[in-house]
Amino acid sequence: MKSRIGVGLIGFGTVGTGVAKVLLDHAALIERRVGVPVELVRIADLDISKDRGIKLPAGLLTTDAGAVIHDPAVDVVVELIGGCDVAKRIVLDAIAAGKHVVTANKALLALHGEEIYEAATRQGVAIGFEASVGGGIPIIRSLTEGLAGDAIYSLYGIINGTSNYILSRMTQEGHEFNAVLQEAQQAGYAEADPTFDVEGIDSAHKLAILVNLAFGTPVNVKEIYTEGITRITPTDIAYANAFGLVIKLLGIAKLVDGAIEARVHPTMLPATSPIAQVDGVYNAIQVVGEAVGDIVLYGRGAGSMPTGQAVVADIIAIGRDILAGAQRRVPAASFRQDQRRPLRLKPMEEISSLYYLRFMVVDRPGVLAQIAGELGRFGISISSVLQQGRRAGQTVPVVIKTHQARERDVRNALAEINRKPFVSDPATLIRVEGKDE
Ligand code: NDP
Ligand code: HSE
């Protein structure tokens, strides 16, 4: 029996330091849970002179990722450098060297997950990625183990802490987008390139991982409809509030008639719904299963310690399997690799939703009737209209909420309306979740 589980860390930044702290601070607790000590054996980073605020035993640090991978004392290689090219090489090299791998790198898994899962399956090593979605929330293990008996119908939620932090501060305190983004970066929540957070790309990466696990189908992340929060204005936040709604960036996935709907976009939700009340860096993911009904998982979606804890949970799971002599107990992508079935990803035009539409139009008689006429021509039914104030002859916002409508019809109607001479700016479209009333 092994007398310890050796951990090699590659990338000693925000998450890497969280992992080291959790392993060192909870060493006794972890040993009681695993049965042997789980020890940090090597750490690689490009900069090993920087003070990370952690007292490490001498000789742990190196600038050479290869030295970590090939150290015979390392059982589990933890990749925490981010990005795709070098990270992919590190992960595949570690797998080829027979090492178990843990990563928090959702971009890598969304783009190259298939190759990595197959390589790990072939080599008989584990690949853990609990930290890749939802920071400290155990959503991956919930899908692969906790809900393994259920048929999943849908999942949706807030899966990017940075954008939720920004939207929450804009909504509650009227802060400017850029100032809040800087705060999220300073707190260590944002990706190296924060456009990944605010343009919805990080959420799409995470949604691709969740779809894969929930529905047993590979999904091409480039085909997931992705829209971020950069075009959300204080005006739309205020109108949402007037309708009793809150704007959140959601990842949404549904299995409908044997096809998958997967999309990321700002969404208006009733202010009373559980997900609407999730603020700041917190994430929440609602899963709906045939047998279980609804469950919601909630917690910090980013940050050094919550994410570090999730990485350590994977290391512990692997350590326990090593000690029990178990191999690939849980398939890398939840379903057995040979039992995954490609499902059709529905194009966005095929989805149906409720819509919030804001038109910037000249305030004069007959304009509203023309907008309503075009919507009616495309079979779109209006549920409410809001025009505040009277500014005859000047541009005013006219806001319309629709009943359930098809995306294709809404887009076609907006294209017609945007061509009208009384329109000053293209219409704003935000999808609405909730009851059609
Ligand atoms: P950081 O940028 O804080 O840390 C990455 C570290 O890796 C840096 O110190 C970097 O050095 C170092 N590094 C880069 N290339 C190499 C290399 N070739 N060899 C050794 N070290 C290298 O990123 P995070 O810790 O925030 O993120 C790490 C991963 O975790 C990413 O995949 C991210 O998406 C994911 N993640 C992050 C979360 C968070 O809250 N921050 C939450 C969940 C997942 P240098 O700075 O000099 O480039
Ligand atoms: N940048 C990501 C976020 C980190 O803000 O959610 C957690 O995956």
XYZ file of C-alpha atoms and ligand atoms in Angstrom:
493
model
C 0.000 0.000 0.000
C 1.244 3.485 -0.851
C 2.376 5.541 2.120
C 1.408 8.889 0.588
C -0.215 10.530 -2.464
C 2.215 12.884 -4.208
C 0.871 16.034 -5.877
C 2.687 18.075 -8.542
C 1.325 21.535 -9.248
C 1.925 23.368 -12.512
C 0.830 27.021 -12.296
C 1.168 28.805 -8.963
C -1.192 31.736 -9.554
C -4.634 32.482 -8.095
C -5.963 28.908 -8.079
C -2.548 27.243 -7.608
C -1.931 29.152 -4.377
C -5.458 28.248 -3.215
C -4.688 24.554 -3.800
C -1.405 24.794 -1.899
C -3.075 26.576 1.039
C -5.896 24.022 1.270
C -3.451 21.086 1.060
C -1.185 22.588 3.737
C -3.869 24.018 6.073
C -6.102 20.920 5.926
C -3.310 18.321 5.765
C -4.395 16.470 8.931
C -8.074 16.523 7.959
C -7.298 15.267 4.461
C -5.107 12.459 5.807
C -7.977 11.322 8.060
C -10.247 11.207 5.017
C -7.825 9.541 2.599
C -5.878 7.261 4.936
C -2.377 8.522 3.989
C -0.856 12.022 3.711
C -1.573 13.944 0.488
C 1.643 15.894 -0.077
C 2.726 18.684 -2.384
C 5.869 17.283 -3.973
C 6.750 19.789 -6.726
C 5.422 23.146 -7.931
C 6.262 24.687 -11.301
C 5.674 28.292 -12.306
C 7.376 30.688 -14.705
C 8.177 32.997 -11.791
C 9.446 31.189 -8.700
C 10.883 34.282 -6.991
C 7.515 35.942 -6.382
C 6.219 35.845 -2.788
C 2.869 33.983 -2.909
C 2.269 34.371 0.834
C 2.764 30.638 1.520
C 5.592 29.047 3.482
C 6.735 26.049 1.438
C 9.287 23.354 2.295
C 12.611 24.005 0.509
C 13.223 22.547 -2.960
C 9.589 22.379 -4.092
C 9.707 25.131 -6.701
C 10.912 24.770 -10.287
C 10.359 26.600 -13.561
C 10.264 23.308 -15.464
C 6.805 21.760 -15.882
C 8.477 18.577 -17.235
C 10.306 18.110 -13.933
C 6.923 17.954 -12.198
C 5.373 15.545 -14.700
C 8.323 13.133 -14.626
C 9.026 13.268 -10.885
C 8.458 9.644 -9.745
C 7.049 10.929 -6.442
C 4.206 12.699 -8.264
C 1.019 10.625 -8.611
C -1.330 13.465 -9.563
C -0.343 16.329 -11.896
C -2.439 19.474 -11.409
C -2.553 21.817 -14.416
C -3.392 25.382 -13.402
C -1.641 27.551 -15.967
C -4.730 28.250 -18.133
C -4.795 28.732 -21.902
C -4.849 25.937 -24.438
C -1.585 25.237 -26.239
C 0.956 24.672 -23.469
C -1.728 23.404 -21.079
C -2.837 20.750 -23.574
C 0.733 19.566 -24.023
C 1.229 19.389 -20.245
C -2.007 17.425 -19.725
C -1.315 14.961 -22.571
C 2.332 14.534 -21.496
C 1.222 13.816 -17.938
C -1.354 11.270 -19.146
C 1.254 9.645 -21.399
C 3.578 9.425 -18.387
C 0.829 7.468 -16.578
C -0.005 10.310 -14.186
C -3.520 11.142 -13.044
C -4.450 14.699 -13.955
C -6.548 17.413 -12.334
C -7.311 20.667 -14.123
C -9.528 23.737 -13.670
C -9.080 24.659 -17.318
C -12.567 24.842 -18.852
C -11.304 26.383 -22.107
C -8.981 23.406 -22.607
C -11.733 20.864 -21.848
C -14.358 22.620 -23.969
C -12.047 22.723 -26.989
C -9.961 19.561 -26.563
C -11.937 17.518 -24.027
C -12.598 14.602 -26.398
C -8.901 14.058 -27.124
C -8.045 14.363 -23.422
C -10.846 12.049 -22.196
C -9.875 9.447 -24.789
C -6.171 9.664 -23.919
C -6.959 9.301 -20.195
C -9.300 6.351 -20.858
C -6.659 4.614 -23.020
C -3.953 5.116 -20.401
C -6.221 4.058 -17.527
C -5.653 7.282 -15.605
C -8.157 9.672 -14.068
C -8.877 13.198 -15.228
C -10.524 15.397 -12.583
C -12.072 18.765 -13.442
C -14.461 19.659 -10.620
C -13.024 23.200 -10.482
C -13.637 23.852 -14.162
C -17.323 24.785 -13.636
C -18.844 26.712 -10.747
C -15.618 27.316 -8.739
C -16.312 25.771 -5.325
C -19.706 24.258 -6.272
C -19.534 20.448 -6.679
C -21.557 20.444 -9.912
C -19.322 18.014 -11.822
C -19.509 15.330 -9.149
C -23.258 15.984 -8.806
C -23.748 15.183 -12.491
C -21.321 12.263 -12.727
C -22.211 10.587 -9.425
C -24.973 12.260 -7.380
C -27.448 12.298 -10.294
C -26.060 9.259 -12.125
C -29.411 7.459 -11.803
C -31.468 10.173 -13.402
C -32.391 11.279 -16.914
C -31.526 14.975 -17.080
C -34.036 17.204 -18.874
C -32.352 20.578 -18.510
C -29.840 22.643 -16.625
C -29.398 26.352 -16.452
C -27.783 28.973 -14.335
C -25.156 31.566 -13.612
C -21.797 29.990 -14.422
C -19.517 33.015 -14.624
C -18.663 34.823 -11.396
C -17.065 37.862 -13.021
C -20.059 38.794 -15.167
C -22.450 38.162 -12.275
C -20.312 40.364 -10.055
C -20.421 43.126 -12.687
C -24.175 42.851 -13.368
C -24.967 42.774 -9.630
C -22.970 45.944 -8.927
C -24.449 47.704 -11.968
C -27.974 46.718 -10.861
C -27.686 47.446 -7.143
C -25.351 50.436 -7.097
C -25.509 51.823 -10.633
C -21.732 51.347 -11.070
C -19.964 51.716 -14.417
C -19.091 48.500 -16.254
C -15.318 49.112 -16.535
C -14.761 50.074 -12.876
C -16.486 46.905 -11.682
C -14.591 44.720 -14.148
C -11.318 46.020 -12.660
C -12.502 45.051 -9.167
C -13.328 41.528 -10.370
C -9.857 41.268 -11.931
C -8.175 42.442 -8.711
C -10.136 39.844 -6.721
C -8.725 37.089 -9.001
C -12.122 36.164 -10.493
C -11.531 37.133 -14.120
C -9.827 35.075 -16.818
C -6.383 36.164 -18.091
C -8.340 37.691 -20.989
C -11.471 39.143 -19.334
C -13.352 39.290 -22.652
C -13.840 35.550 -22.044
C -15.927 36.478 -18.993
C -17.878 39.465 -20.279
C -18.524 38.150 -23.805
C -19.962 34.875 -22.482
C -17.116 32.698 -23.848
C -16.171 31.313 -20.417
C -19.832 30.462 -19.754
C -20.017 28.702 -23.138
C -16.909 26.663 -22.278
C -18.506 25.610 -18.990
C -21.855 24.889 -20.620
C -20.137 22.611 -23.164
C -18.621 20.625 -20.274
C -21.971 20.347 -18.472
C -23.884 19.323 -21.625
C -21.319 16.612 -22.256
C -21.752 15.180 -18.750
C -25.525 15.627 -18.462
C -26.584 14.330 -21.869
C -23.683 12.047 -22.858
C -22.980 13.933 -26.078
C -19.891 15.744 -27.275
C -20.733 19.337 -28.180
C -18.835 21.738 -30.380
C -18.475 24.841 -28.221
C -18.228 27.014 -31.345
C -21.826 26.034 -32.161
C -23.176 27.202 -28.800
C -24.971 30.523 -29.270
C -22.966 32.988 -27.148
C -23.785 36.570 -26.236
C -22.158 38.479 -23.355
C -23.058 41.403 -21.121
C -21.133 44.231 -22.784
C -24.223 45.666 -24.456
C -26.354 45.670 -21.284
C -27.161 49.299 -20.416
C -28.459 50.987 -17.247
C -31.610 51.740 -19.320
C -32.376 48.024 -19.802
C -31.554 47.288 -16.152
C -34.062 50.003 -15.131
C -36.773 48.706 -17.499
C -36.213 45.163 -16.247
C -36.727 46.484 -12.718
C -39.968 48.221 -13.803
C -41.247 44.841 -15.047
C -40.173 43.077 -11.799
C -37.290 41.372 -13.631
C -33.520 41.092 -13.116
C -30.874 40.625 -15.836
C -28.451 37.699 -15.413
C -25.990 36.064 -17.807
C -27.267 32.498 -18.042
C -26.024 29.281 -19.564
C -29.051 27.251 -20.638
C -29.166 23.646 -21.890
C -32.242 21.533 -22.588
C -32.927 18.173 -24.164
C -35.969 18.714 -26.399
C -37.289 15.959 -28.711
C -33.900 14.259 -28.887
C -32.016 17.477 -29.764
C -29.960 19.759 -27.535
C -30.603 23.438 -26.963
C -27.452 25.096 -25.617
C -27.081 28.851 -25.347
C -25.444 31.609 -23.305
C -26.980 35.065 -23.206
C -28.208 37.814 -20.881
C -31.640 36.781 -19.622
C -34.361 38.622 -17.743
C -35.729 36.587 -14.827
C -38.530 37.290 -12.343
C -36.860 39.067 -9.391
C -38.463 36.489 -7.075
C -36.866 33.437 -8.767
C -33.994 31.724 -6.877
C -31.422 32.346 -9.628
C -32.311 36.083 -9.840
C -31.282 36.468 -6.212
C -27.770 35.129 -6.761
C -25.435 38.120 -6.615
C -21.750 38.989 -6.704
C -19.236 36.238 -7.461
C -21.796 33.566 -6.554
C -22.949 31.038 -9.159
C -26.084 28.909 -9.092
C -26.991 26.002 -11.326
C -30.461 24.504 -11.508
C -30.677 20.925 -12.781
C -33.984 19.283 -13.682
C -34.115 15.488 -13.762
C -36.971 13.121 -14.499
C -36.843 11.451 -11.090
C -35.292 14.120 -8.865
C -37.261 17.108 -10.163
C -35.435 20.419 -9.567
C -32.248 20.894 -7.603
C -30.202 24.088 -7.256
C -26.519 24.214 -6.411
C -25.231 27.552 -5.127
C -21.852 28.870 -4.043
C -18.786 30.931 -4.908
C -18.127 30.474 -8.619
C -14.567 31.807 -8.679
C -11.667 32.816 -6.447
C -8.529 31.258 -5.058
C -9.831 29.281 -2.065
C -13.230 28.020 -3.317
C -11.649 26.867 -6.571
C -8.573 25.506 -4.771
C -10.882 23.420 -2.575
C -12.583 21.925 -5.659
C -9.182 20.959 -7.092
C -8.226 19.319 -3.796
C -11.526 17.383 -3.775
C -10.483 15.843 -7.120
C -7.026 15.010 -5.762
C -8.655 13.302 -2.767
C -11.034 11.288 -5.008
C -8.070 10.119 -7.091
C -6.005 9.367 -3.978
C -8.793 7.206 -2.567
C -9.085 5.293 -5.858
C -5.316 4.742 -5.975
C -5.386 3.303 -2.460
C -8.430 1.135 -3.250
C -6.748 -0.178 -6.417
C -9.623 1.237 -8.493
C -9.092 2.421 -12.044
C -11.390 4.704 -14.059
C -14.190 4.015 -11.565
C -16.115 7.016 -12.955
C -15.774 7.466 -16.735
C -14.036 10.740 -17.636
C -17.122 12.191 -19.323
C -19.636 10.496 -16.996
C -21.019 8.124 -19.667
C -18.781 5.265 -20.745
C -16.615 6.548 -23.550
C -18.102 4.010 -26.033
C -21.676 4.808 -24.936
C -21.723 8.521 -25.727
C -24.082 9.465 -28.562
C -23.825 12.631 -30.639
C -27.086 14.609 -30.426
C -28.145 17.394 -32.802
C -27.513 20.903 -31.466
C -30.526 23.059 -32.344
C -29.710 26.251 -34.256
C -30.706 29.373 -32.306
C -33.401 30.284 -34.866
C -35.351 27.182 -33.778
C -35.712 28.083 -30.108
C -38.789 29.700 -28.542
C -38.739 32.231 -25.716
C -40.410 35.287 -24.229
C -38.701 38.482 -25.395
C -37.984 41.986 -24.112
C -37.598 44.374 -27.048
C -36.515 48.000 -26.742
C -36.964 50.281 -29.735
C -35.470 53.778 -29.967
C -38.011 55.647 -32.065
C -39.268 59.129 -32.834
C -42.152 60.029 -30.527
C -45.031 60.632 -32.939
C -48.509 59.228 -33.538
C -48.714 55.877 -35.340
C -45.201 54.621 -34.512
C -46.324 52.116 -31.888
C -49.055 50.851 -34.232
C -46.461 50.205 -36.968
C -44.172 48.308 -34.576
C -47.089 46.249 -33.287
C -48.221 45.641 -36.879
C -44.827 44.220 -37.923
C -44.659 41.995 -34.831
C -48.194 40.775 -35.576
C -47.277 40.079 -39.206
C -44.629 37.606 -37.936
C -47.078 35.998 -35.484
C -45.548 37.626 -32.391
C -48.036 38.453 -29.667
C -47.402 41.374 -27.287
C -47.866 40.910 -23.518
C -47.018 44.464 -22.350
C -45.836 47.844 -23.616
C -44.018 50.594 -21.735
C -43.313 54.112 -22.974
C -42.437 56.521 -20.223
C -42.569 60.284 -20.750
C -43.615 62.343 -23.758
C -40.997 63.986 -25.987
C -42.910 64.876 -29.148
C -40.708 64.657 -32.241
C -37.673 63.378 -30.279
C -36.273 59.861 -29.790
C -37.790 57.847 -26.939
C -37.507 54.206 -25.844
C -40.558 52.040 -26.476
C -40.338 48.748 -24.621
C -42.381 45.673 -25.516
C -42.581 42.279 -23.846
C -43.823 39.407 -25.965
C -45.578 36.155 -25.274
C -43.790 32.946 -26.323
C -42.381 33.491 -29.821
C -39.971 31.805 -32.186
C -36.488 33.332 -32.377
C -36.537 33.230 -36.176
C -39.790 35.254 -36.296
C -38.501 37.794 -33.777
C -35.276 38.325 -35.708
C -37.165 38.741 -38.984
C -39.616 41.205 -37.421
C -36.781 43.257 -35.908
C -34.963 43.380 -39.243
C -38.124 44.908 -40.785
C -38.688 47.351 -37.912
C -35.029 48.458 -37.860
C -35.466 49.629 -41.479
C -38.307 52.047 -40.619
C -37.478 55.762 -40.903
C -38.686 56.492 -37.347
C -36.083 54.126 -35.810
C -32.877 55.809 -34.559
C -30.936 52.711 -33.320
C -31.248 48.975 -33.896
C -33.662 47.339 -31.449
C -32.353 45.715 -28.255
C -33.431 42.092 -27.711
C -33.139 40.321 -24.358
C -34.694 36.900 -23.802
C -36.956 36.447 -20.792
C -37.374 33.272 -18.718
C -40.491 32.751 -16.647
C -44.211 32.182 -16.965
C -45.937 33.338 -20.157
C -48.684 35.552 -18.746
P -3.253 32.794 -12.948
O -2.869 33.586 -14.138
O -3.486 33.489 -11.669
O -2.169 31.632 -12.692
C -1.529 30.918 -13.701
C -0.078 30.748 -13.296
O 0.551 29.821 -14.179
C 0.705 32.053 -13.364
O 1.494 32.208 -12.212
C 1.554 31.842 -14.614
O 2.743 32.588 -14.608
C 1.815 30.378 -14.550
N 2.244 29.792 -15.829
C 1.890 30.168 -17.093
N 2.492 29.379 -18.005
C 3.232 28.482 -17.307
C 4.089 27.395 -17.679
N 4.290 27.088 -18.952
N 4.707 26.698 -16.711
C 4.516 27.017 -15.396
N 3.723 28.039 -14.984
C 3.075 28.751 -15.927
O -4.561 31.970 -13.367
P -5.668 31.346 -12.406
O -5.015 30.678 -11.263
O -6.721 32.352 -12.165
O -6.315 30.275 -13.398
C -5.714 29.014 -13.632
C -6.723 28.112 -14.343
O -7.856 27.942 -13.500
C -7.280 28.684 -15.644
O -7.501 27.624 -16.529
C -8.601 29.313 -15.215
O -9.534 29.383 -16.276
C -9.043 28.334 -14.172
N -9.978 28.829 -13.178
C -9.752 29.989 -12.524
C -10.590 30.421 -11.518
C -10.376 31.664 -10.770
O -11.219 32.022 -9.934
N -9.277 32.401 -10.988
C -11.770 29.619 -11.146
C -11.928 28.395 -11.911
C -11.061 28.033 -12.879
P 2.720 34.081 -15.253
O 1.764 34.881 -14.424
O 4.118 34.499 -15.155
O 2.232 33.921 -16.667
N -13.373 33.729 -14.685
C -14.225 32.715 -14.154
C -15.453 33.354 -13.547
C -13.478 31.925 -13.119
O -15.458 34.553 -13.331
O -16.421 32.631 -13.294
C -14.243 30.737 -12.600
O -14.351 29.749 -13.566
